[in-house]
Amino acid sequence: LAWISMVLVLPAHRGKGHATRLLEESLAWLREPAQRHLLPVLDATPAGRPVYLKLGFADLWGFTRWEHRTHRGGLPNKTGDTNPTRLDCAANQALLVHELDRLAFGADRSHLLDDLMRRAPSLALVASGREPAHGFVLARPGRVATQLGPLVARDCAAAVELAQAALSRIDRAVFIDVPDSQREFADWLASKGFVPQRPFTRMALGSLGHQTLTGTPNTVFAVAGPELG
């Protein structure tokens, strides 16, 4: 995959073709022989989606940013089959996270995961229990909030346990970007005081070869963010 992100245009200069030009330059580079095998993918805001549709991008699925502006930690962990534990970034668990994410996301982005683990090691958690680890959550501190994600889990119950464990360690505002298909998980977030902020649409370019996205989106309960995928 070739991830395209952070196409930003100041409000006073929107509608003048600047975003289209930026995308055209990026796509021209991706059409060169060395990059032609890569499938361009991006996460679009409602304002950007019409631009990308005109350039040949097609919708894959939507997700919504949920936020909790007054979060102060302290969500208790319930007892269940999943036991979220700190991820030792130097141990084999890091390699397991790489593999779980590759299967869920559809591409290897281990360098990105390693960076997220270093940014917030106390929020790097894996789901383990009566069987090998089957989920993980990472996070990163931002200027106004902590971004929770990616969050990959075998089912909603495991996702909730991971989210609870991470949220119990955060004492500031939280953002989490949840696929619209994960309604049960979104309902749980709403019950904890999260509110939807804005929508996004994941899109892929359909005109560069016959590549298709792989992965298992049903195990993705939170993406890393529109700038990271």
PDB file of C-alpha atoms in Angstrom:
ATOM      1  CA  LEU A   1       0.000   0.000   0.000  1.00  0.00           C
ATOM      2  CA  ALA A   2       0.921   3.649  -0.490  1.00  0.00           C
ATOM      3  CA  TRP A   3      -0.682   5.742   2.222  1.00  0.00           C
ATOM      4  CA  ILE A   4      -1.642   9.307   1.276  1.00  0.00           C
ATOM      5  CA  SER A   5      -2.384  11.597   4.198  1.00  0.00           C
ATOM      6  CA  MET A   6      -2.523  15.134   5.523  1.00  0.00           C
ATOM      7  CA  VAL A   7      -3.697  16.883   2.363  1.00  0.00           C
ATOM      8  CA  LEU A   8      -4.278  20.241   4.035  1.00  0.00           C
ATOM      9  CA  VAL A   9      -5.514  23.471   2.457  1.00  0.00           C
ATOM     10  CA  LEU A  10      -6.225  26.656   4.411  1.00  0.00           C
ATOM     11  CA  PRO A  11      -9.939  27.545   4.441  1.00  0.00           C
ATOM     12  CA  ALA A  12      -9.359  30.793   2.540  1.00  0.00           C
ATOM     13  CA  HIS A  13      -7.719  28.889  -0.327  1.00  0.00           C
ATOM     14  CA  ARG A  14     -10.078  25.932  -0.692  1.00  0.00           C
ATOM     15  CA  GLY A  15     -11.920  25.381  -3.937  1.00  0.00           C
ATOM     16  CA  LYS A  16      -8.973  26.629  -6.004  1.00  0.00           C
ATOM     17  CA  GLY A  17      -7.623  23.252  -7.066  1.00  0.00           C
ATOM     18  CA  HIS A  18      -4.746  23.073  -4.599  1.00  0.00           C
ATOM     19  CA  ALA A  19      -5.797  19.705  -3.113  1.00  0.00           C
ATOM     20  CA  THR A  20      -6.271  18.251  -6.596  1.00  0.00           C
ATOM     21  CA  ARG A  21      -2.808  19.401  -7.637  1.00  0.00           C
ATOM     22  CA  LEU A  22      -1.209  17.903  -4.530  1.00  0.00           C
ATOM     23  CA  LEU A  23      -2.933  14.572  -5.172  1.00  0.00           C
ATOM     24  CA  GLU A  24      -2.029  14.587  -8.866  1.00  0.00           C
ATOM     25  CA  GLU A  25       1.647  15.084  -8.000  1.00  0.00           C
ATOM     26  CA  SER A  26       1.517  12.186  -5.539  1.00  0.00           C
ATOM     27  CA  LEU A  27      -0.249   9.905  -8.003  1.00  0.00           C
ATOM     28  CA  ALA A  28       2.202  10.791 -10.770  1.00  0.00           C
ATOM     29  CA  TRP A  29       5.028   9.590  -8.530  1.00  0.00           C
ATOM     30  CA  LEU A  30       3.128   6.390  -7.736  1.00  0.00           C
ATOM     31  CA  ARG A  31       2.703   5.657 -11.451  1.00  0.00           C
ATOM     32  CA  GLU A  32       6.473   5.478 -11.917  1.00  0.00           C
ATOM     33  CA  PRO A  33       7.793   1.924 -12.444  1.00  0.00           C
ATOM     34  CA  ALA A  34       9.378   1.591  -8.999  1.00  0.00           C
ATOM     35  CA  GLN A  35       6.103   2.397  -7.225  1.00  0.00           C
ATOM     36  CA  ARG A  36       3.523   1.099  -9.694  1.00  0.00           C
ATOM     37  CA  HIS A  37       2.845  -2.024  -7.633  1.00  0.00           C
ATOM     38  CA  LEU A  38       1.591   0.052  -4.675  1.00  0.00           C
ATOM     39  CA  LEU A  39      -2.121   0.651  -4.147  1.00  0.00           C
ATOM     40  CA  PRO A  40      -2.886   4.267  -3.120  1.00  0.00           C
ATOM     41  CA  VAL A  41      -5.166   4.428  -0.070  1.00  0.00           C
ATOM     42  CA  LEU A  42      -6.334   7.362   2.038  1.00  0.00           C
ATOM     43  CA  ASP A  43      -8.852   8.410   4.662  1.00  0.00           C
ATOM     44  CA  ALA A  44     -11.063  11.223   3.399  1.00  0.00           C
ATOM     45  CA  THR A  45     -12.922  13.925   5.266  1.00  0.00           C
ATOM     46  CA  PRO A  46     -16.364  14.872   3.918  1.00  0.00           C
ATOM     47  CA  ALA A  47     -14.772  17.962   2.336  1.00  0.00           C
ATOM     48  CA  GLY A  48     -12.013  15.979   0.649  1.00  0.00           C
ATOM     49  CA  ARG A  49     -14.040  12.999  -0.575  1.00  0.00           C
ATOM     50  CA  PRO A  50     -15.473  14.733  -3.709  1.00  0.00           C
ATOM     51  CA  VAL A  51     -11.925  15.639  -4.772  1.00  0.00           C
ATOM     52  CA  TYR A  52     -10.751  12.044  -4.448  1.00  0.00           C
ATOM     53  CA  LEU A  53     -13.795  10.628  -6.235  1.00  0.00           C
ATOM     54  CA  LYS A  54     -12.994  12.798  -9.263  1.00  0.00           C
ATOM     55  CA  LEU A  55      -9.458  11.400  -9.285  1.00  0.00           C
ATOM     56  CA  GLY A  56     -10.702   7.801  -9.405  1.00  0.00           C
ATOM     57  CA  PHE A  57     -10.744   6.825  -5.747  1.00  0.00           C
ATOM     58  CA  ALA A  58     -13.567   4.576  -4.549  1.00  0.00           C
ATOM     59  CA  ASP A  59     -15.113   4.147  -1.109  1.00  0.00           C
ATOM     60  CA  LEU A  60     -14.044   1.151   0.975  1.00  0.00           C
ATOM     61  CA  TRP A  61     -15.652   1.763   4.371  1.00  0.00           C
ATOM     62  CA  GLY A  62     -16.387   4.540   6.798  1.00  0.00           C
ATOM     63  CA  PHE A  63     -15.276   5.286  10.322  1.00  0.00           C
ATOM     64  CA  THR A  64     -16.119   7.879  12.934  1.00  0.00           C
ATOM     65  CA  ARG A  65     -13.938   9.787  15.343  1.00  0.00           C
ATOM     66  CA  TRP A  66     -15.261   9.500  18.878  1.00  0.00           C
ATOM     67  CA  GLU A  67     -14.033  11.836  21.586  1.00  0.00           C
ATOM     68  CA  HIS A  68     -14.154  12.185  25.341  1.00  0.00           C
ATOM     69  CA  ARG A  69     -13.023  15.681  26.294  1.00  0.00           C
ATOM     70  CA  THR A  70     -13.229  15.195  30.057  1.00  0.00           C
ATOM     71  CA  HIS A  71     -11.847  11.661  30.424  1.00  0.00           C
ATOM     72  CA  ARG A  72      -9.926  11.160  33.662  1.00  0.00           C
ATOM     73  CA  GLY A  73      -9.103   7.459  33.662  1.00  0.00           C
ATOM     74  CA  GLY A  74     -10.293   5.016  36.250  1.00  0.00           C
ATOM     75  CA  LEU A  75     -12.446   2.738  34.074  1.00  0.00           C
ATOM     76  CA  PRO A  76     -12.273  -0.593  35.931  1.00  0.00           C
ATOM     77  CA  ASN A  77     -11.311  -3.732  34.070  1.00  0.00           C
ATOM     78  CA  LYS A  78     -13.913  -6.457  34.156  1.00  0.00           C
ATOM     79  CA  THR A  79     -12.896 -10.040  34.752  1.00  0.00           C
ATOM     80  CA  GLY A  80     -13.093 -12.212  31.675  1.00  0.00           C
ATOM     81  CA  ASP A  81     -11.141 -14.417  29.298  1.00  0.00           C
ATOM     82  CA  THR A  82      -8.965 -11.516  28.195  1.00  0.00           C
ATOM     83  CA  ASN A  83      -6.220 -10.127  30.401  1.00  0.00           C
ATOM     84  CA  PRO A  84      -4.581  -7.036  28.862  1.00  0.00           C
ATOM     85  CA  THR A  85      -0.924  -6.815  29.823  1.00  0.00           C
ATOM     86  CA  ARG A  86       1.861  -4.336  29.129  1.00  0.00           C
ATOM     87  CA  LEU A  87       3.668  -5.004  25.905  1.00  0.00           C
ATOM     88  CA  ASP A  88       7.384  -5.570  26.262  1.00  0.00           C
ATOM     89  CA  CYS A  89       8.604  -3.904  23.073  1.00  0.00           C
ATOM     90  CA  ALA A  90      11.855  -5.870  23.185  1.00  0.00           C
ATOM     91  CA  ALA A  91      10.159  -9.245  23.523  1.00  0.00           C
ATOM     92  CA  ASN A  92       8.523 -11.570  21.037  1.00  0.00           C
ATOM     93  CA  GLN A  93       5.163  -9.936  21.758  1.00  0.00           C
ATOM     94  CA  ALA A  94       6.203  -7.036  19.534  1.00  0.00           C
ATOM     95  CA  LEU A  95       6.611  -9.468  16.649  1.00  0.00           C
ATOM     96  CA  LEU A  96       3.179 -10.885  17.434  1.00  0.00           C
ATOM     97  CA  VAL A  97       1.684  -7.389  17.266  1.00  0.00           C
ATOM     98  CA  HIS A  98       3.318  -6.930  13.862  1.00  0.00           C
ATOM     99  CA  GLU A  99       1.657 -10.122  12.629  1.00  0.00           C
ATOM    100  CA  LEU A 100      -1.775  -9.377  14.123  1.00  0.00           C
ATOM    101  CA  ASP A 101      -1.717  -5.941  12.514  1.00  0.00           C
ATOM    102  CA  ARG A 102      -0.534  -7.268   9.153  1.00  0.00           C
ATOM    103  CA  LEU A 103      -3.427  -9.720   9.059  1.00  0.00           C
ATOM    104  CA  ALA A 104      -5.940  -7.039  10.072  1.00  0.00           C
ATOM    105  CA  PHE A 105      -4.627  -4.070   8.083  1.00  0.00           C
ATOM    106  CA  GLY A 106      -3.520  -5.995   5.010  1.00  0.00           C
ATOM    107  CA  ALA A 107       0.068  -4.721   4.821  1.00  0.00           C
ATOM    108  CA  ASP A 108       3.249  -4.740   6.862  1.00  0.00           C
ATOM    109  CA  ARG A 109       3.706  -1.504   8.803  1.00  0.00           C
ATOM    110  CA  SER A 110       5.890  -2.804  11.622  1.00  0.00           C
ATOM    111  CA  HIS A 111       8.077   0.327  11.552  1.00  0.00           C
ATOM    112  CA  LEU A 112       5.004   2.441  12.346  1.00  0.00           C
ATOM    113  CA  LEU A 113       3.904   0.104  15.135  1.00  0.00           C
ATOM    114  CA  ASP A 114       7.373   0.187  16.672  1.00  0.00           C
ATOM    115  CA  ASP A 115       7.261   3.983  16.652  1.00  0.00           C
ATOM    116  CA  LEU A 116       3.879   3.990  18.402  1.00  0.00           C
ATOM    117  CA  MET A 117       5.175   1.562  21.021  1.00  0.00           C
ATOM    118  CA  ARG A 118       8.070   3.912  21.744  1.00  0.00           C
ATOM    119  CA  ARG A 119       5.823   6.987  21.930  1.00  0.00           C
ATOM    120  CA  ALA A 120       3.532   5.586  24.627  1.00  0.00           C
ATOM    121  CA  PRO A 121       4.926   2.326  26.043  1.00  0.00           C
ATOM    122  CA  SER A 122       2.537   2.369  29.016  1.00  0.00           C
ATOM    123  CA  LEU A 123      -0.401   2.246  26.578  1.00  0.00           C
ATOM    124  CA  ALA A 124       0.971  -0.599  24.448  1.00  0.00           C
ATOM    125  CA  LEU A 125      -1.172  -3.536  25.573  1.00  0.00           C
ATOM    126  CA  VAL A 126      -1.788  -7.051  24.332  1.00  0.00           C
ATOM    127  CA  ALA A 127      -4.809  -9.260  25.001  1.00  0.00           C
ATOM    128  CA  SER A 128      -3.871 -12.610  26.472  1.00  0.00           C
ATOM    129  CA  GLY A 129      -5.762 -15.187  28.437  1.00  0.00           C
ATOM    130  CA  ARG A 130      -6.334 -18.895  28.145  1.00  0.00           C
ATOM    131  CA  GLU A 131      -4.792 -18.903  24.674  1.00  0.00           C
ATOM    132  CA  PRO A 132      -2.042 -17.011  22.810  1.00  0.00           C
ATOM    133  CA  ALA A 133      -2.396 -13.243  22.515  1.00  0.00           C
ATOM    134  CA  HIS A 134      -5.230 -12.359  20.167  1.00  0.00           C
ATOM    135  CA  GLY A 135      -5.394  -8.578  20.186  1.00  0.00           C
ATOM    136  CA  PHE A 136      -3.551  -5.387  20.954  1.00  0.00           C
ATOM    137  CA  VAL A 137      -3.996  -1.663  21.382  1.00  0.00           C
ATOM    138  CA  LEU A 138      -1.500   1.163  20.913  1.00  0.00           C
ATOM    139  CA  ALA A 139      -1.827   4.905  21.437  1.00  0.00           C
ATOM    140  CA  ARG A 140       0.001   8.197  21.020  1.00  0.00           C
ATOM    141  CA  PRO A 141      -0.173  11.517  22.855  1.00  0.00           C
ATOM    142  CA  GLY A 142      -1.343  14.487  20.825  1.00  0.00           C
ATOM    143  CA  ARG A 143      -1.525  18.215  21.420  1.00  0.00           C
ATOM    144  CA  VAL A 144      -5.130  18.225  22.665  1.00  0.00           C
ATOM    145  CA  ALA A 145      -5.867  14.525  23.250  1.00  0.00           C
ATOM    146  CA  THR A 146      -4.436  11.022  23.363  1.00  0.00           C
ATOM    147  CA  GLN A 147      -5.255   9.093  20.189  1.00  0.00           C
ATOM    148  CA  LEU A 148      -6.204   5.494  20.988  1.00  0.00           C
ATOM    149  CA  GLY A 149      -5.524   3.077  18.143  1.00  0.00           C
ATOM    150  CA  PRO A 150      -4.864   0.919  16.321  1.00  0.00           C
ATOM    151  CA  LEU A 151      -6.963  -1.571  18.261  1.00  0.00           C
ATOM    152  CA  VAL A 152      -7.167  -5.088  16.835  1.00  0.00           C
ATOM    153  CA  ALA A 153      -9.112  -7.857  18.579  1.00  0.00           C
ATOM    154  CA  ARG A 154     -10.780 -11.178  17.827  1.00  0.00           C
ATOM    155  CA  ASP A 155     -14.193  -9.889  18.992  1.00  0.00           C
ATOM    156  CA  CYS A 156     -15.932  -6.974  20.685  1.00  0.00           C
ATOM    157  CA  ALA A 157     -15.481  -8.356  24.194  1.00  0.00           C
ATOM    158  CA  ALA A 158     -11.715  -8.473  23.751  1.00  0.00           C
ATOM    159  CA  ALA A 159     -11.761  -4.991  22.202  1.00  0.00           C
ATOM    160  CA  VAL A 160     -13.665  -3.603  25.193  1.00  0.00           C
ATOM    161  CA  GLU A 161     -11.191  -5.144  27.642  1.00  0.00           C
ATOM    162  CA  LEU A 162      -8.251  -3.652  25.762  1.00  0.00           C
ATOM    163  CA  ALA A 163      -9.907  -0.246  25.543  1.00  0.00           C
ATOM    164  CA  GLN A 164     -10.804  -0.297  29.248  1.00  0.00           C
ATOM    165  CA  ALA A 165      -7.246  -1.177  30.203  1.00  0.00           C
ATOM    166  CA  ALA A 166      -5.809   1.620  28.076  1.00  0.00           C
ATOM    167  CA  LEU A 167      -8.373   4.208  29.177  1.00  0.00           C
ATOM    168  CA  SER A 168      -7.668   3.454  32.828  1.00  0.00           C
ATOM    169  CA  ARG A 169      -4.127   4.709  32.192  1.00  0.00           C
ATOM    170  CA  ILE A 170      -5.131   7.993  30.496  1.00  0.00           C
ATOM    171  CA  ASP A 171      -5.988  11.178  32.382  1.00  0.00           C
ATOM    172  CA  ARG A 172      -6.774  13.587  29.562  1.00  0.00           C
ATOM    173  CA  ALA A 173      -9.022  13.935  26.526  1.00  0.00           C
ATOM    174  CA  VAL A 174      -9.186  10.888  24.233  1.00  0.00           C
ATOM    175  CA  PHE A 175      -9.853  10.432  20.520  1.00  0.00           C
ATOM    176  CA  ILE A 176     -10.587   7.023  18.987  1.00  0.00           C
ATOM    177  CA  ASP A 177     -11.465   6.344  15.333  1.00  0.00           C
ATOM    178  CA  VAL A 178     -13.899   3.424  15.093  1.00  0.00           C
ATOM    179  CA  PRO A 179     -15.099   1.657  11.913  1.00  0.00           C
ATOM    180  CA  ASP A 180     -18.821   2.234  11.410  1.00  0.00           C
ATOM    181  CA  SER A 181     -19.330  -1.534  11.167  1.00  0.00           C
ATOM    182  CA  GLN A 182     -18.297  -1.953  14.820  1.00  0.00           C
ATOM    183  CA  ARG A 183     -21.631  -0.776  16.206  1.00  0.00           C
ATOM    184  CA  GLU A 184     -21.473  -2.769  19.443  1.00  0.00           C
ATOM    185  CA  PHE A 185     -18.083  -1.285  20.293  1.00  0.00           C
ATOM    186  CA  ALA A 186     -19.288   2.226  19.405  1.00  0.00           C
ATOM    187  CA  ASP A 187     -22.313   1.745  21.652  1.00  0.00           C
ATOM    188  CA  TRP A 188     -19.974   0.788  24.493  1.00  0.00           C
ATOM    189  CA  LEU A 189     -17.934   3.952  23.942  1.00  0.00           C
ATOM    190  CA  ALA A 190     -21.129   6.018  23.996  1.00  0.00           C
ATOM    191  CA  SER A 191     -22.079   4.416  27.319  1.00  0.00           C
ATOM    192  CA  LYS A 192     -18.751   5.632  28.728  1.00  0.00           C
ATOM    193  CA  GLY A 193     -19.348   9.227  27.706  1.00  0.00           C
ATOM    194  CA  PHE A 194     -17.747   9.314  24.268  1.00  0.00           C
ATOM    195  CA  VAL A 195     -19.509  11.340  21.571  1.00  0.00           C
ATOM    196  CA  PRO A 196     -19.063  11.235  17.773  1.00  0.00           C
ATOM    197  CA  GLN A 197     -16.996  14.102  16.405  1.00  0.00           C
ATOM    198  CA  ARG A 198     -16.742  13.654  12.621  1.00  0.00           C
ATOM    199  CA  PRO A 199     -16.810  10.982   9.912  1.00  0.00           C
ATOM    200  CA  PHE A 200     -14.134   9.728   7.539  1.00  0.00           C
ATOM    201  CA  THR A 201     -14.186   7.418   4.514  1.00  0.00           C
ATOM    202  CA  ARG A 202     -11.369   5.019   3.688  1.00  0.00           C
ATOM    203  CA  MET A 203     -10.802   5.077  -0.076  1.00  0.00           C
ATOM    204  CA  ALA A 204      -8.558   3.300  -2.580  1.00  0.00           C
ATOM    205  CA  LEU A 205      -7.618   4.213  -6.124  1.00  0.00           C
ATOM    206  CA  GLY A 206      -9.295   1.844  -8.542  1.00  0.00           C
ATOM    207  CA  SER A 207      -7.398   2.704 -11.718  1.00  0.00           C
ATOM    208  CA  LEU A 208      -3.841   1.558 -10.936  1.00  0.00           C
ATOM    209  CA  GLY A 209      -3.791  -2.102 -11.909  1.00  0.00           C
ATOM    210  CA  HIS A 210      -5.937  -4.796 -10.345  1.00  0.00           C
ATOM    211  CA  GLN A 211      -4.649  -4.673  -6.779  1.00  0.00           C
ATOM    212  CA  THR A 212      -7.170  -5.350  -4.059  1.00  0.00           C
ATOM    213  CA  LEU A 213      -6.960  -4.708  -0.363  1.00  0.00           C
ATOM    214  CA  THR A 214      -6.447  -7.742   1.812  1.00  0.00           C
ATOM    215  CA  GLY A 215      -6.741  -7.930   5.567  1.00  0.00           C
ATOM    216  CA  THR A 216      -9.559  -8.698   7.980  1.00  0.00           C
ATOM    217  CA  PRO A 217     -11.418  -5.435   8.686  1.00  0.00           C
ATOM    218  CA  ASN A 218     -13.827  -7.172  11.081  1.00  0.00           C
ATOM    219  CA  THR A 219     -10.968  -7.438  13.611  1.00  0.00           C
ATOM    220  CA  VAL A 220     -10.185  -3.707  13.427  1.00  0.00           C
ATOM    221  CA  PHE A 221     -11.971  -1.840  16.234  1.00  0.00           C
ATOM    222  CA  ALA A 222      -9.959   1.374  15.965  1.00  0.00           C
ATOM    223  CA  VAL A 223      -7.674   2.653  13.225  1.00  0.00           C
ATOM    224  CA  ALA A 224      -4.427   4.472  13.954  1.00  0.00           C
ATOM    225  CA  GLY A 225      -5.876   7.726  12.617  1.00  0.00           C
ATOM    226  CA  PRO A 226      -6.420   9.185   9.147  1.00  0.00           C
ATOM    227  CA  GLU A 227      -2.795  10.288   8.932  1.00  0.00           C
ATOM    228  CA  LEU A 228      -1.473   6.792   9.738  1.00  0.00           C
ATOM    229  CA  GLY A 229      -4.107   4.319   8.557  1.00  0.00           C
TER     230      GLY A 229
END
